[in-house]
Coordinates of C-alpha atoms in Angstrom, one line a residue:
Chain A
X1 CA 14.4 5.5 -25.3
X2 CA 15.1 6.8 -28.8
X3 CA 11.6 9.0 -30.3
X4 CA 11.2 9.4 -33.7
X5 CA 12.5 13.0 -34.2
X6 CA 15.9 11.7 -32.5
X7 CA 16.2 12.9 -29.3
X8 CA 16.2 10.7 -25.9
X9 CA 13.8 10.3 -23.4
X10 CA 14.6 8.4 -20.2
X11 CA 11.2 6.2 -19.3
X12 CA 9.5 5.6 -16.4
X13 CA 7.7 3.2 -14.6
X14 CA 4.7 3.3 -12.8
X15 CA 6.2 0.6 -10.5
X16 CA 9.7 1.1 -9.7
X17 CA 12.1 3.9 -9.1
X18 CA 15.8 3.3 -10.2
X19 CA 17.9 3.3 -7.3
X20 CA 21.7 2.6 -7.6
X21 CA 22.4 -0.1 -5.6
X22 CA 26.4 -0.4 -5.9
X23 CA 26.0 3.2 -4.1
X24 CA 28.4 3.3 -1.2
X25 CA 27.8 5.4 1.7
X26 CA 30.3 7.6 3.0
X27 CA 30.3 8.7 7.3
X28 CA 29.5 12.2 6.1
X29 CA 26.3 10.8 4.2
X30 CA 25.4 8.2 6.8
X31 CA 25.0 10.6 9.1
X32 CA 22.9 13.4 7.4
X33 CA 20.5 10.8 6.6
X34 CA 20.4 9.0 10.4
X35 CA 19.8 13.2 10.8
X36 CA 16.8 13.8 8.5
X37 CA 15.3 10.1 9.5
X38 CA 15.4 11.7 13.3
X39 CA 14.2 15.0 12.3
X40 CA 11.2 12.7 10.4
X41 CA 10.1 10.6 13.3
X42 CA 6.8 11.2 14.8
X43 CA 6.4 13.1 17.8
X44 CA 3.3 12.5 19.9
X45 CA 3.3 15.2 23.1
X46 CA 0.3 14.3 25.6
X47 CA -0.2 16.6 28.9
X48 CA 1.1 15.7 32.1
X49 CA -1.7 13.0 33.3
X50 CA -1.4 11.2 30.2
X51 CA 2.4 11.1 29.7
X52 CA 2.3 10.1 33.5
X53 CA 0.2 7.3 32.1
X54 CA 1.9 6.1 29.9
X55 CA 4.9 6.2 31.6
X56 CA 4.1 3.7 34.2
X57 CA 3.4 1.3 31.7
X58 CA -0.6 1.6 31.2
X59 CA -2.6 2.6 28.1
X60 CA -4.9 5.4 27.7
X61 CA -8.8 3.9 28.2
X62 CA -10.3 4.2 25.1
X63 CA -13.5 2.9 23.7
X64 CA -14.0 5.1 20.4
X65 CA -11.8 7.1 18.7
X66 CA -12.7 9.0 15.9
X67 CA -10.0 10.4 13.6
X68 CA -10.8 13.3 10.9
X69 CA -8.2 13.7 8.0
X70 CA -8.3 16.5 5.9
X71 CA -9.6 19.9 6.2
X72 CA -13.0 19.2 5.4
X73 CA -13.2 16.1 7.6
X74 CA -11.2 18.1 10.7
X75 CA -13.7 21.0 10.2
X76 CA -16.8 18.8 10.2
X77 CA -16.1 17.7 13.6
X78 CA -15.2 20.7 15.1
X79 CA -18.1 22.4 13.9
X80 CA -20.5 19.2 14.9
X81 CA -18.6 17.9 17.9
X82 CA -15.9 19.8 19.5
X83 CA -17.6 23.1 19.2
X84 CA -19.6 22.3 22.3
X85 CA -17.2 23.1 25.6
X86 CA -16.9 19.1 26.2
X87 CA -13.6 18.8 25.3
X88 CA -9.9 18.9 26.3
X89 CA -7.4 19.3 24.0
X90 CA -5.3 16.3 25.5
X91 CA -2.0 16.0 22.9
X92 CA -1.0 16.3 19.9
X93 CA 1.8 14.4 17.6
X94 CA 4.1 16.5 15.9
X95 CA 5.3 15.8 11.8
X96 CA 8.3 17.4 9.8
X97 CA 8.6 16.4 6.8
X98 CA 9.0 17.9 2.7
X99 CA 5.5 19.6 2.6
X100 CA 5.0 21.5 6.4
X101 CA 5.7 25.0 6.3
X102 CA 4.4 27.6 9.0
X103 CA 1.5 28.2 7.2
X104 CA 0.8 32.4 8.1
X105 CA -2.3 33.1 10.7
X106 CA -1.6 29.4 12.1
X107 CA 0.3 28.2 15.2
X108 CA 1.8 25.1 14.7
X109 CA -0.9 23.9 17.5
X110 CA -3.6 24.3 14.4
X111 CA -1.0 22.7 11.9
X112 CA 0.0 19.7 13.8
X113 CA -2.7 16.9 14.9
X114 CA -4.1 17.2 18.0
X115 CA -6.0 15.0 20.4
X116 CA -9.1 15.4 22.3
X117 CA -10.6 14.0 24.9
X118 CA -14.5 13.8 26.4
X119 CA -14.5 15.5 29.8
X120 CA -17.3 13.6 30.6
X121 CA -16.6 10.3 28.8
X122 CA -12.7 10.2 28.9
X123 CA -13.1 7.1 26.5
X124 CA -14.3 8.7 23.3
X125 CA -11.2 10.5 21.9
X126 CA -11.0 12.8 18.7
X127 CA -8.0 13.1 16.6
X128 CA -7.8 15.8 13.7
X129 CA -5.4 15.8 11.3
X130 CA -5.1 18.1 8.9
X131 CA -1.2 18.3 8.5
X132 CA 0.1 16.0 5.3
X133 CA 1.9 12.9 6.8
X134 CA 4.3 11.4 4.7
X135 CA 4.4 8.2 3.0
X136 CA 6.9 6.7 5.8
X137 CA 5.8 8.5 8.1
X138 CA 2.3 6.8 8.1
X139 CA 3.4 3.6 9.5
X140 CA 5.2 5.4 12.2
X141 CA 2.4 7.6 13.3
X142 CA -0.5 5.1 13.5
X143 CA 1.8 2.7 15.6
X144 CA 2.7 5.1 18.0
X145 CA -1.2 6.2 18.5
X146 CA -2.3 2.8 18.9
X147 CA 0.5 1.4 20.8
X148 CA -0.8 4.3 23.6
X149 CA -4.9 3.2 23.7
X150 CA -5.9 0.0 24.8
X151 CA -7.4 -2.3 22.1
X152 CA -10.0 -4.4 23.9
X153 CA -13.7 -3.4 22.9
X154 CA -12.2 0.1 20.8
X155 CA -14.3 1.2 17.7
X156 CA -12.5 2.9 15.2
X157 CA -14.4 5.6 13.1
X158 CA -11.8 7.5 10.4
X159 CA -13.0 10.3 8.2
X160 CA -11.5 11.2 5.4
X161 CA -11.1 13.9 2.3
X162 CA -10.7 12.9 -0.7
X163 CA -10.6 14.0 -4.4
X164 CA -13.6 12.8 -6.8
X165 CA -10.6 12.7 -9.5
X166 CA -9.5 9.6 -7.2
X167 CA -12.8 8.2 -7.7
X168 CA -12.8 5.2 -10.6
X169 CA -16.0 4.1 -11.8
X170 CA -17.2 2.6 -15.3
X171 CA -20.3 5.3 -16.0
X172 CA -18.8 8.7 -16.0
X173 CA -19.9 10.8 -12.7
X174 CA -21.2 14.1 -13.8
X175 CA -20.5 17.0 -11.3
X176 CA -23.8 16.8 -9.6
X177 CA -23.1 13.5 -7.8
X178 CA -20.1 14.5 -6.1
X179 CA -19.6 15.0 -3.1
X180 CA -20.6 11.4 -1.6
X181 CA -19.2 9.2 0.9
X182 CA -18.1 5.5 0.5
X183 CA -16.7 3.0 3.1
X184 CA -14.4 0.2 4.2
X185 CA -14.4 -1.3 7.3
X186 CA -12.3 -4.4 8.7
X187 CA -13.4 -7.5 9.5
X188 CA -13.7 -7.2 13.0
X189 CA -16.3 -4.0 12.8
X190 CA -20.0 -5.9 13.1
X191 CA -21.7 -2.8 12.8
X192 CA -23.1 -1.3 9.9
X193 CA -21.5 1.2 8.0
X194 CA -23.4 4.1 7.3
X195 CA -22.9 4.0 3.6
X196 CA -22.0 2.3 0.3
X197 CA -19.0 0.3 0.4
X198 CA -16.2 1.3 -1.8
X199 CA -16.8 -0.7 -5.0
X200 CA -13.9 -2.3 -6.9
X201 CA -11.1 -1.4 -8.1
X202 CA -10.9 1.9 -5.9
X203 CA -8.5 1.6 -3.1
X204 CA -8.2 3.9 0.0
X205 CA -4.6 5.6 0.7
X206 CA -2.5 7.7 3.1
X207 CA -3.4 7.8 7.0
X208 CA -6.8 6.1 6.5
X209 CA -5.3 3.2 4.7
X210 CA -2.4 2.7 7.4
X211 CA -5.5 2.8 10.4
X212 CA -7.4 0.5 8.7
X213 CA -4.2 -2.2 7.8
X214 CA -3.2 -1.3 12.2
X215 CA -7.0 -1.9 12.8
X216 CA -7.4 -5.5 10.8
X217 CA -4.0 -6.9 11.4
X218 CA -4.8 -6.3 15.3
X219 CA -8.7 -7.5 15.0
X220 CA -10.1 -3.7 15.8
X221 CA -13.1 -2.8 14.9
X222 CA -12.4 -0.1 12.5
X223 CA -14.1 1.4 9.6
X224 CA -13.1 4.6 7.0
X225 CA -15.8 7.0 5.7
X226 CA -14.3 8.7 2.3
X227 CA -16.0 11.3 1.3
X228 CA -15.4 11.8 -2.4
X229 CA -15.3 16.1 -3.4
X230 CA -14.9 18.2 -6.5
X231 CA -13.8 21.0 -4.8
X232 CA -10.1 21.5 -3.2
X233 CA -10.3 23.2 -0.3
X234 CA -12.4 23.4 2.9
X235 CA -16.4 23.5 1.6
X236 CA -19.5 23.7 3.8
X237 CA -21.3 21.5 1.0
X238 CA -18.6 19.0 1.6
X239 CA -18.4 18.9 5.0
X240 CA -22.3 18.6 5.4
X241 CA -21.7 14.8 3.5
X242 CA -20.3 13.6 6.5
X243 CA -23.6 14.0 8.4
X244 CA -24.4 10.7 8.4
X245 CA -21.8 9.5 10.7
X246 CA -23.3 11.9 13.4
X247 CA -25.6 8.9 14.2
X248 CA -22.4 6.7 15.1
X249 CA -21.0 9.7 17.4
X250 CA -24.4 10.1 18.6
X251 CA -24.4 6.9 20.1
X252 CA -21.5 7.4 22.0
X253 CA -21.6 11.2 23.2
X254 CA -24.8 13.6 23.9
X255 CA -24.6 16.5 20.4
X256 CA -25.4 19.6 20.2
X257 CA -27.8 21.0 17.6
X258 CA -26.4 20.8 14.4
X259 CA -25.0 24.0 13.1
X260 CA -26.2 26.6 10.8
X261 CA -25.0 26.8 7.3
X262 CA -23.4 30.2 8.3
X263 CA -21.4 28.4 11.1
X264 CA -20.0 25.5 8.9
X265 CA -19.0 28.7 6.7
X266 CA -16.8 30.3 9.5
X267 CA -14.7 26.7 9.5
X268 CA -14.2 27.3 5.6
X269 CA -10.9 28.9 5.7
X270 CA -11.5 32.1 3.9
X271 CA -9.1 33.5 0.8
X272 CA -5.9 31.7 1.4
X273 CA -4.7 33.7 -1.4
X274 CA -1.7 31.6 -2.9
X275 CA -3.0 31.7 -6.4
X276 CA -6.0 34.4 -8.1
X277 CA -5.6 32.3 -11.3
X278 CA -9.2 31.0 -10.9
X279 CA -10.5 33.9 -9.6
Chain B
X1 CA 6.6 -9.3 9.8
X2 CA 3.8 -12.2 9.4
X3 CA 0.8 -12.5 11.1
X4 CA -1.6 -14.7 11.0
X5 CA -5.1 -14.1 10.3
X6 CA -6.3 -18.1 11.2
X7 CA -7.0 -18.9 14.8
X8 CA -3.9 -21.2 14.4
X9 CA -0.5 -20.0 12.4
X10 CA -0.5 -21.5 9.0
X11 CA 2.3 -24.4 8.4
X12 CA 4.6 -23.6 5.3
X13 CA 7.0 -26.5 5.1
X14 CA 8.4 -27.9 2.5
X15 CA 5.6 -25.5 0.7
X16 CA 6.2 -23.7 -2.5
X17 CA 6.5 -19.9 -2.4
X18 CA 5.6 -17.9 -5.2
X19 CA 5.8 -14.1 -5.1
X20 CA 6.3 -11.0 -7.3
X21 CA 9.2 -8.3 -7.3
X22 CA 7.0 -5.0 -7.6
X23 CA 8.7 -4.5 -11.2
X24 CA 8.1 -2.4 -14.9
X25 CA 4.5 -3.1 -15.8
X26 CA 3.9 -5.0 -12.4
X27 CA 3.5 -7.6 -14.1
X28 CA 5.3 -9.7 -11.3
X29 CA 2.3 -8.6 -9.2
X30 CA -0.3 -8.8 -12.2
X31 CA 0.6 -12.6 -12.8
X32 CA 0.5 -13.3 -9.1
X33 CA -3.5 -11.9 -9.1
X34 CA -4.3 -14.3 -11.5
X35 CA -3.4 -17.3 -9.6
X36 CA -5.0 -16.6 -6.4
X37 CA -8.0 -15.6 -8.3
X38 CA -7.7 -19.1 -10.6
X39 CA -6.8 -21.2 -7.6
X40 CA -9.2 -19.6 -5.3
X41 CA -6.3 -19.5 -3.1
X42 CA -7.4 -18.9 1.2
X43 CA -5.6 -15.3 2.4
X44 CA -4.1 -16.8 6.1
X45 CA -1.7 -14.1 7.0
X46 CA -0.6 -10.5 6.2
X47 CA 3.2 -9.6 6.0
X48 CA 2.9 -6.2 8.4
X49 CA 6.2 -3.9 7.8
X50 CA 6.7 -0.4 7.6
X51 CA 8.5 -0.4 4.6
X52 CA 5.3 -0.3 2.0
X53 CA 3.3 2.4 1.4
X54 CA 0.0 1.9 3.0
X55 CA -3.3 1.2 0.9
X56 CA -6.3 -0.2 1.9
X57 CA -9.4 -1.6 -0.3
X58 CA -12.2 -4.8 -0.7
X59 CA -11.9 -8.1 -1.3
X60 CA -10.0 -7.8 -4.7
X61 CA -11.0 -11.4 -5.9
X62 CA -14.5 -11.0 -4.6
X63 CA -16.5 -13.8 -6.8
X64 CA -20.3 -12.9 -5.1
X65 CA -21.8 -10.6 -2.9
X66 CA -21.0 -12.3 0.1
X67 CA -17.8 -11.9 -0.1
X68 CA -17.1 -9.0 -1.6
X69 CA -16.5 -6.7 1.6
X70 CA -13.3 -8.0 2.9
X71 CA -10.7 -5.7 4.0
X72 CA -7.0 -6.2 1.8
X73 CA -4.0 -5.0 3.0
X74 CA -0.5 -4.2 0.8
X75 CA 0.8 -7.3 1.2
X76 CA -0.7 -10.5 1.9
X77 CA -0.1 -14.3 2.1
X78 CA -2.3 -17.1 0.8
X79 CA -2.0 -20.7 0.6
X80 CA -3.8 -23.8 -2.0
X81 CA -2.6 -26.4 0.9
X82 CA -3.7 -29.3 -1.4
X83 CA -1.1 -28.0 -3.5
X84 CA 1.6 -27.2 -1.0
X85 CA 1.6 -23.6 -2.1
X86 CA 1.4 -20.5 -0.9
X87 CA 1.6 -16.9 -2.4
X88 CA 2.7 -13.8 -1.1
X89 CA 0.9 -10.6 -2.9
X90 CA 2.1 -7.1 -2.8
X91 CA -0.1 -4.7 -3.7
X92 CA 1.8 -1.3 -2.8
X93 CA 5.1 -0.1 -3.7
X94 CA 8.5 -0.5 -1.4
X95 CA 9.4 2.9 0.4
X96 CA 12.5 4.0 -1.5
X97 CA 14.9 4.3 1.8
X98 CA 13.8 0.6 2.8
X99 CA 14.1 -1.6 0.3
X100 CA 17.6 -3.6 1.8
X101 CA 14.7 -3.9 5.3
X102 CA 12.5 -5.3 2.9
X103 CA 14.8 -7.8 1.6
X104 CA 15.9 -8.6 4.9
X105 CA 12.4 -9.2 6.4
X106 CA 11.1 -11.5 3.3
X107 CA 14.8 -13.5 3.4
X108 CA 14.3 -14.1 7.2
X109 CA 10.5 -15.3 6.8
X110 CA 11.2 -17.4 4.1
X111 CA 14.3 -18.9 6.0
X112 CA 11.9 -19.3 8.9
X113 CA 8.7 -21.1 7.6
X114 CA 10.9 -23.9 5.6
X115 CA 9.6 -23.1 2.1
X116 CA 11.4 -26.1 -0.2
X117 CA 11.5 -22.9 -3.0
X118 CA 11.0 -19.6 -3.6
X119 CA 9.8 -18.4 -7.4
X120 CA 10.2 -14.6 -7.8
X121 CA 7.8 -12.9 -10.8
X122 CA 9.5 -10.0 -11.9
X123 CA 10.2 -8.2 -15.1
X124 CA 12.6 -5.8 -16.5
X125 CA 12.8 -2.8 -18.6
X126 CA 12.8 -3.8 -22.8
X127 CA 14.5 -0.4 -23.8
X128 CA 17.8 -1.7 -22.1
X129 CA 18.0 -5.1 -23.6
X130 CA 21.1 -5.4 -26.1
X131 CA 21.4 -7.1 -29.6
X132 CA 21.1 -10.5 -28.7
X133 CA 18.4 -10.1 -26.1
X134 CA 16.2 -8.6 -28.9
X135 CA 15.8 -11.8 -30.6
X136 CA 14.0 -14.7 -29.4
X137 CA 12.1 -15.1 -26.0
X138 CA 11.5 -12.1 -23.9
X139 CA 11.8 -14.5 -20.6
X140 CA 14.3 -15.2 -18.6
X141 CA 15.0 -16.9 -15.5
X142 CA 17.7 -17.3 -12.7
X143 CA 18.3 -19.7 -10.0
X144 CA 20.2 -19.6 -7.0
X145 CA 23.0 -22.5 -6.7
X146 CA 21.0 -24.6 -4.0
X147 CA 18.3 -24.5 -6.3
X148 CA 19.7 -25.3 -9.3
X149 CA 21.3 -28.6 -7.3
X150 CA 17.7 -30.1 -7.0
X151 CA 16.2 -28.6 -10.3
X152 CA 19.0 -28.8 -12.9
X153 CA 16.8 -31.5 -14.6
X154 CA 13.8 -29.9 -14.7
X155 CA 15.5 -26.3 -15.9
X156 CA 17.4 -28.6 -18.5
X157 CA 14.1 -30.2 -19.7
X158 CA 12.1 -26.6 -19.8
X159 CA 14.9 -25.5 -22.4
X160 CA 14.4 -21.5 -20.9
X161 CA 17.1 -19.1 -21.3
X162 CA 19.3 -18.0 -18.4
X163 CA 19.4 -14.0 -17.5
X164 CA 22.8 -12.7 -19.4
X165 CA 25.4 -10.8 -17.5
X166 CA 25.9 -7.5 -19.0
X167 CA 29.6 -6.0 -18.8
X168 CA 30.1 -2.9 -16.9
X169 CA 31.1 -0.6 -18.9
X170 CA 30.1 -2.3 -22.4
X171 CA 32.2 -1.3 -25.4
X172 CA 35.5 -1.1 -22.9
X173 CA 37.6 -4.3 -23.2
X174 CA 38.7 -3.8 -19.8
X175 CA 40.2 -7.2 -18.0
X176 CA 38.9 -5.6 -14.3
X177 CA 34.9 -5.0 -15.5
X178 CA 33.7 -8.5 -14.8
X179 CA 30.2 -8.9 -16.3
X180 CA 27.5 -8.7 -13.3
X181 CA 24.0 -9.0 -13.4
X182 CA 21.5 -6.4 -13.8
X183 CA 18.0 -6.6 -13.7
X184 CA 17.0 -2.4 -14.8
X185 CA 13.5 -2.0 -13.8
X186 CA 13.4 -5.0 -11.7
X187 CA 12.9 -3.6 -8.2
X188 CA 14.5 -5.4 -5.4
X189 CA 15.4 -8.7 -7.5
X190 CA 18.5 -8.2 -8.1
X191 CA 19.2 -7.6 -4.5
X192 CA 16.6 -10.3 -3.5
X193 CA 18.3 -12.5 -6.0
X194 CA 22.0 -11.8 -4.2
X195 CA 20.6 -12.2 -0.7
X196 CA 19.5 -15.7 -1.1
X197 CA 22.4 -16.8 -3.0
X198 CA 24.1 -15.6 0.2
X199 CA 21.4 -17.4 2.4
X200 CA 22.0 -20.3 0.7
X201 CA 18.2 -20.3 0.1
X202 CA 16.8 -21.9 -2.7
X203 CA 14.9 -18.9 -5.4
X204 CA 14.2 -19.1 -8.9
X205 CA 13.5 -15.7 -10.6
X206 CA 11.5 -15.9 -13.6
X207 CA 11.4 -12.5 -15.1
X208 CA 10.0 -10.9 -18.2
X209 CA 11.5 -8.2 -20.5
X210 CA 8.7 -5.6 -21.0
X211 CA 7.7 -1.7 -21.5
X212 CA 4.5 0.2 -19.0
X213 CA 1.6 0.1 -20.9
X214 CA -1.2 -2.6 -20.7
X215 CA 0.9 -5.4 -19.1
X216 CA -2.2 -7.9 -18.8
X217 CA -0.9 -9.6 -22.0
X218 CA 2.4 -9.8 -20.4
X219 CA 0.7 -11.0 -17.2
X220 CA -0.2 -13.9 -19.3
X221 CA 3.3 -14.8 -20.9
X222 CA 4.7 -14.9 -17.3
X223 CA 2.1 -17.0 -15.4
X224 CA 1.7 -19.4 -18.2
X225 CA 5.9 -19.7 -18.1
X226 CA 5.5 -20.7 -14.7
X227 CA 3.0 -23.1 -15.2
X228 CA 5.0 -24.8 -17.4
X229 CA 7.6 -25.7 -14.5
X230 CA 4.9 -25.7 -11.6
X231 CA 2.2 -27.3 -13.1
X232 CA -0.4 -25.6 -11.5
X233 CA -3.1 -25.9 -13.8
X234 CA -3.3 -29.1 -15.8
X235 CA -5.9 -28.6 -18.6
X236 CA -3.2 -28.7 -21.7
X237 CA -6.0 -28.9 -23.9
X238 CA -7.6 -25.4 -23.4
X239 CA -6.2 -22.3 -24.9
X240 CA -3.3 -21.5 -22.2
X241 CA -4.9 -17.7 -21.3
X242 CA -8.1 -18.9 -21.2
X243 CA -7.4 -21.0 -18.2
X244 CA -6.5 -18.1 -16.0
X245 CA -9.7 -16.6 -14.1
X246 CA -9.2 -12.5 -14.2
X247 CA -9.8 -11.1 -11.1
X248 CA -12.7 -8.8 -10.6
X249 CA -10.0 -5.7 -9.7
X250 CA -9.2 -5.8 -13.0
X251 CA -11.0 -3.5 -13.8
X252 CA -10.7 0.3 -15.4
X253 CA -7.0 -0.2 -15.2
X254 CA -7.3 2.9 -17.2
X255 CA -9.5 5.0 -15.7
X256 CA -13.1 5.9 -15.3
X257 CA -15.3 5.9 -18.2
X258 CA -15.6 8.9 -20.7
X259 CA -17.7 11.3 -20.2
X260 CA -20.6 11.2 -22.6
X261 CA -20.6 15.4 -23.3
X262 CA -17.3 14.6 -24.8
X263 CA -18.3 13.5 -27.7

């Protein structure tokens, strides 16, 4: 596309990439990409009674399983839920793709998602992610995780981080309303959600969305509570909108008394110094 | 790839498929929205692949209250039985590495429900049409040889203009170069297009030549088109646009609203 002062700009679309078709694949490409598409798939590594498990042919009982993505979302149940000793760290599912890095003062344990279990009620497990799946990668992941739990009778609760930027809505938000939660659910969940549902035309994305399109396609109750932020990073504020969902794990599992503000603080990763711009 | 979401699997025979290429402007997709919203078309399955990117959201054609909190998924297919036609929506974009999959799933399902056609929506970039495809109608259309067998009338009647081959390497009189097709901006259908030729399957490919921008206008020009050949809606009286019912996820295509401080 010609501008008026001459020079050429090559356009976009919003919908399509330009891909040359007539490309022909040599050996040598073919096989760096069956490579990289290897290196890509999702890993999921449970301990020994679970693989055993699964390996004779039987799925993991499950009656709810919550899943946290995001920092905030991951911190809020650890500080609410797994901080009590109640838990076993039972597996966790391994992702390479463009964006992981070893991320300094982290294990890759931390990085990766990891599953927990109840020790008391080995039906309820707990799944944070805070690792960035990618777009086909998604898919991949949330078939593998279901294709290991039974289906029969399993609730679904996702929580998720999300940017207010995302948010679409006809009267402008001022900064005071954010951070606030909104759900979907599919059509199998009968309970009720413990929010507003997501109003048109906003759309949910990423590893929520691909649970939720698992979830209805299969007729499991599942439902996804965004939480909508002005802030980046991990935030006590943020974290402490996700309270309302405590009376769906409550429910299911005996809590603990809710933390103090100066707990939720110690989960707010402190100076992860990659930029002082805004300082 | 399909599942059902009825108790028993929906019966396609001899039905009608329309769908859209995810294309410049999606206005394949766009035009698609506006009849299952007009037709109050019935969702019965969803096309489950891994090769779109995942989205979730609410009904997008929710008309009341009632029925407004019903999960969507990226791609979907509904049906107006009375009128022997179904839809297939696509609501998410096709992961770059798997768009030959893609074609290869929707060729297979549409050889295996028994559709008597296939129309493709799709569009293609204006920037790269050439001198002759400036003037006159921005629409084009394409047909695969099966097709055109049973329709030749019908296309004959409709008077629309076929989708030019461009040469190779224009401005080179090379013998070799034989002109090909080439849809730029058009997603998968040109390889869509190619794939049922080889199938033997009979598609039609009505496509649009237009820039990203607000395509709802566009939208328009390319369900109307269709209507013309399909007949969908009859009311020849009324202002052609004004027959189409917007769906309510039309909305802030743009983004939020302006902030009042602003100003």
């Amino acid at each position: 596309m010609a501008t008026f002062f001459g020079e050429v700009l090559s356009v976009y679309s919003r919908a399509v990439e330009e891909e040359d078709e007539d490309f022909v694949e040599n050996e040598e490409d073919e096989e760096i990409r069956r490579e990289l598409e290897k290196k890509r798939e999702v890993n999921l590594l449970w301990n020994p009674e679970i693989s055993q498990l699964l390996a004779s042919g039987n799925k993991l009982q499950c009656s709810d399983f919550f899943l946290a993505v995001g920092h905030n979302a991951a911190s809020f149940l650890s500080a609410y839920v797994l901080s009590s000793s109640n838990w076993d760290a039972v597996g966790r599912a391994s992702v390479w793709n463009e964006r992981s890095r070893a991320v300094a003062g982290q294990s890759s344990e931390e990085s990766a998602c990891v599953f927990y279990r109840h020790k008391d009620i080995p039906s309820v497990l707990i799944c944070r992610v805070t690792c960035y799946i990618a777009e086909d990668q998604l898919f991949q992941w949330t078939e593998k995780v279901f294709d290991c739990v039974q289906h029969r009778g399993l609730n679904v609760t996702v929580l998720s981080d999300s940017s207010v930027a995302d948010y679409k809505t006809e009267n402008y938000l001022s900064s005071s309303s954010a951070p606030f939660l909104r759900s979907l659910h599919t059509a199998a969940f009968s309970d009720q959600p413990v929010c507003q549902s997501l109003e048109q035309p906003n759309i949910v994305t990423g590893l929520p969305a691909a649970v939720l399109n698992h979830c209805q396609v299969h007729c499991i109750a599942a439902a996804v509570y965004q939480c909508y932020s002005d802030v980046i990073g991990p935030d006590s504020v943020t974290m402490e909108t996700y309270m309302p969902v405590l009376t769906k794990l409550g429910k299911v599992m005996q809590l603990d008394q809710p933390p103090t503000t100066d707990v939720l603080r110690k989960f707010v990763r402190t100076t992860d110094i990659q930029s002082n711009l805004y300082i | 790839m399909f599942v059902s979401s009825q108790d028993s699997p929906p019966v396609f025979k001899d039905f009608t498929l329309v769908m859209p290429a995810v294309s410049v402007g999606n206005v394949g997709q766009l035009a698609v929205d506006l009849i299952v919203s007009t037709l109050n078309m019935r969702r019965v399955g969803y096309m489950h692949t891994d090769c779109l990117i995942p989205m979730a959201g609410n009904n997008p054609y929710s008309s009341c209250k009632e029925d407004a909190e019903e999960l969507h998924t990226p791609a979907e297919v509904y049906t107006a039985a009375e009128m022997k036609l179904a839809v297939l929506q696509i609501r998410a974009p096709i992961i770059q590495t798997r768009t030959k999959r893609f074609r290869q799933q929707l060729v297979s399902w549409i050889k295996a429900s028994g559709f008597s056609r296939t129309m493709v929506l799709s569009s293609s970039h204006a920037y790269q049409r050439d001198d002759l495809q400036l003037q006159g109608s921005p629409l084009r259309f394409l047909v695969t040889p099966s097709l055109l067998g049973v329709s030749a009338d019908a296309l004959k009647e409709l008077g629309w203009r076929e989708m030019e081959r461009t040469p190779a390497f224009p401005g080179l009189t090379d013998a070799e170069a034989e002109p090909r097709l080439c849809i730029p901006g058009g997603g998968i259908t040109k390889g869509l297009y190619s794939d049922s030729c080889a199938e033997d399957l009979r598609l039609a490919v009505l496509l649009l030549f237009c820039s990203e921008g607000d395509n709802i206008p566009d939208a328009f020009a390319l369900v109307n088109h269709l209507n013309d050949w399909l007949h969908l809606l009859d009311n020849q009286d009324q202002e052609p646009n004004s027959r189409w019912k917007i769906p309510t996820s039309w909305s802030l295509l743009f983004g939020s609203g302006i902030p009042p401080a602003l100003f």
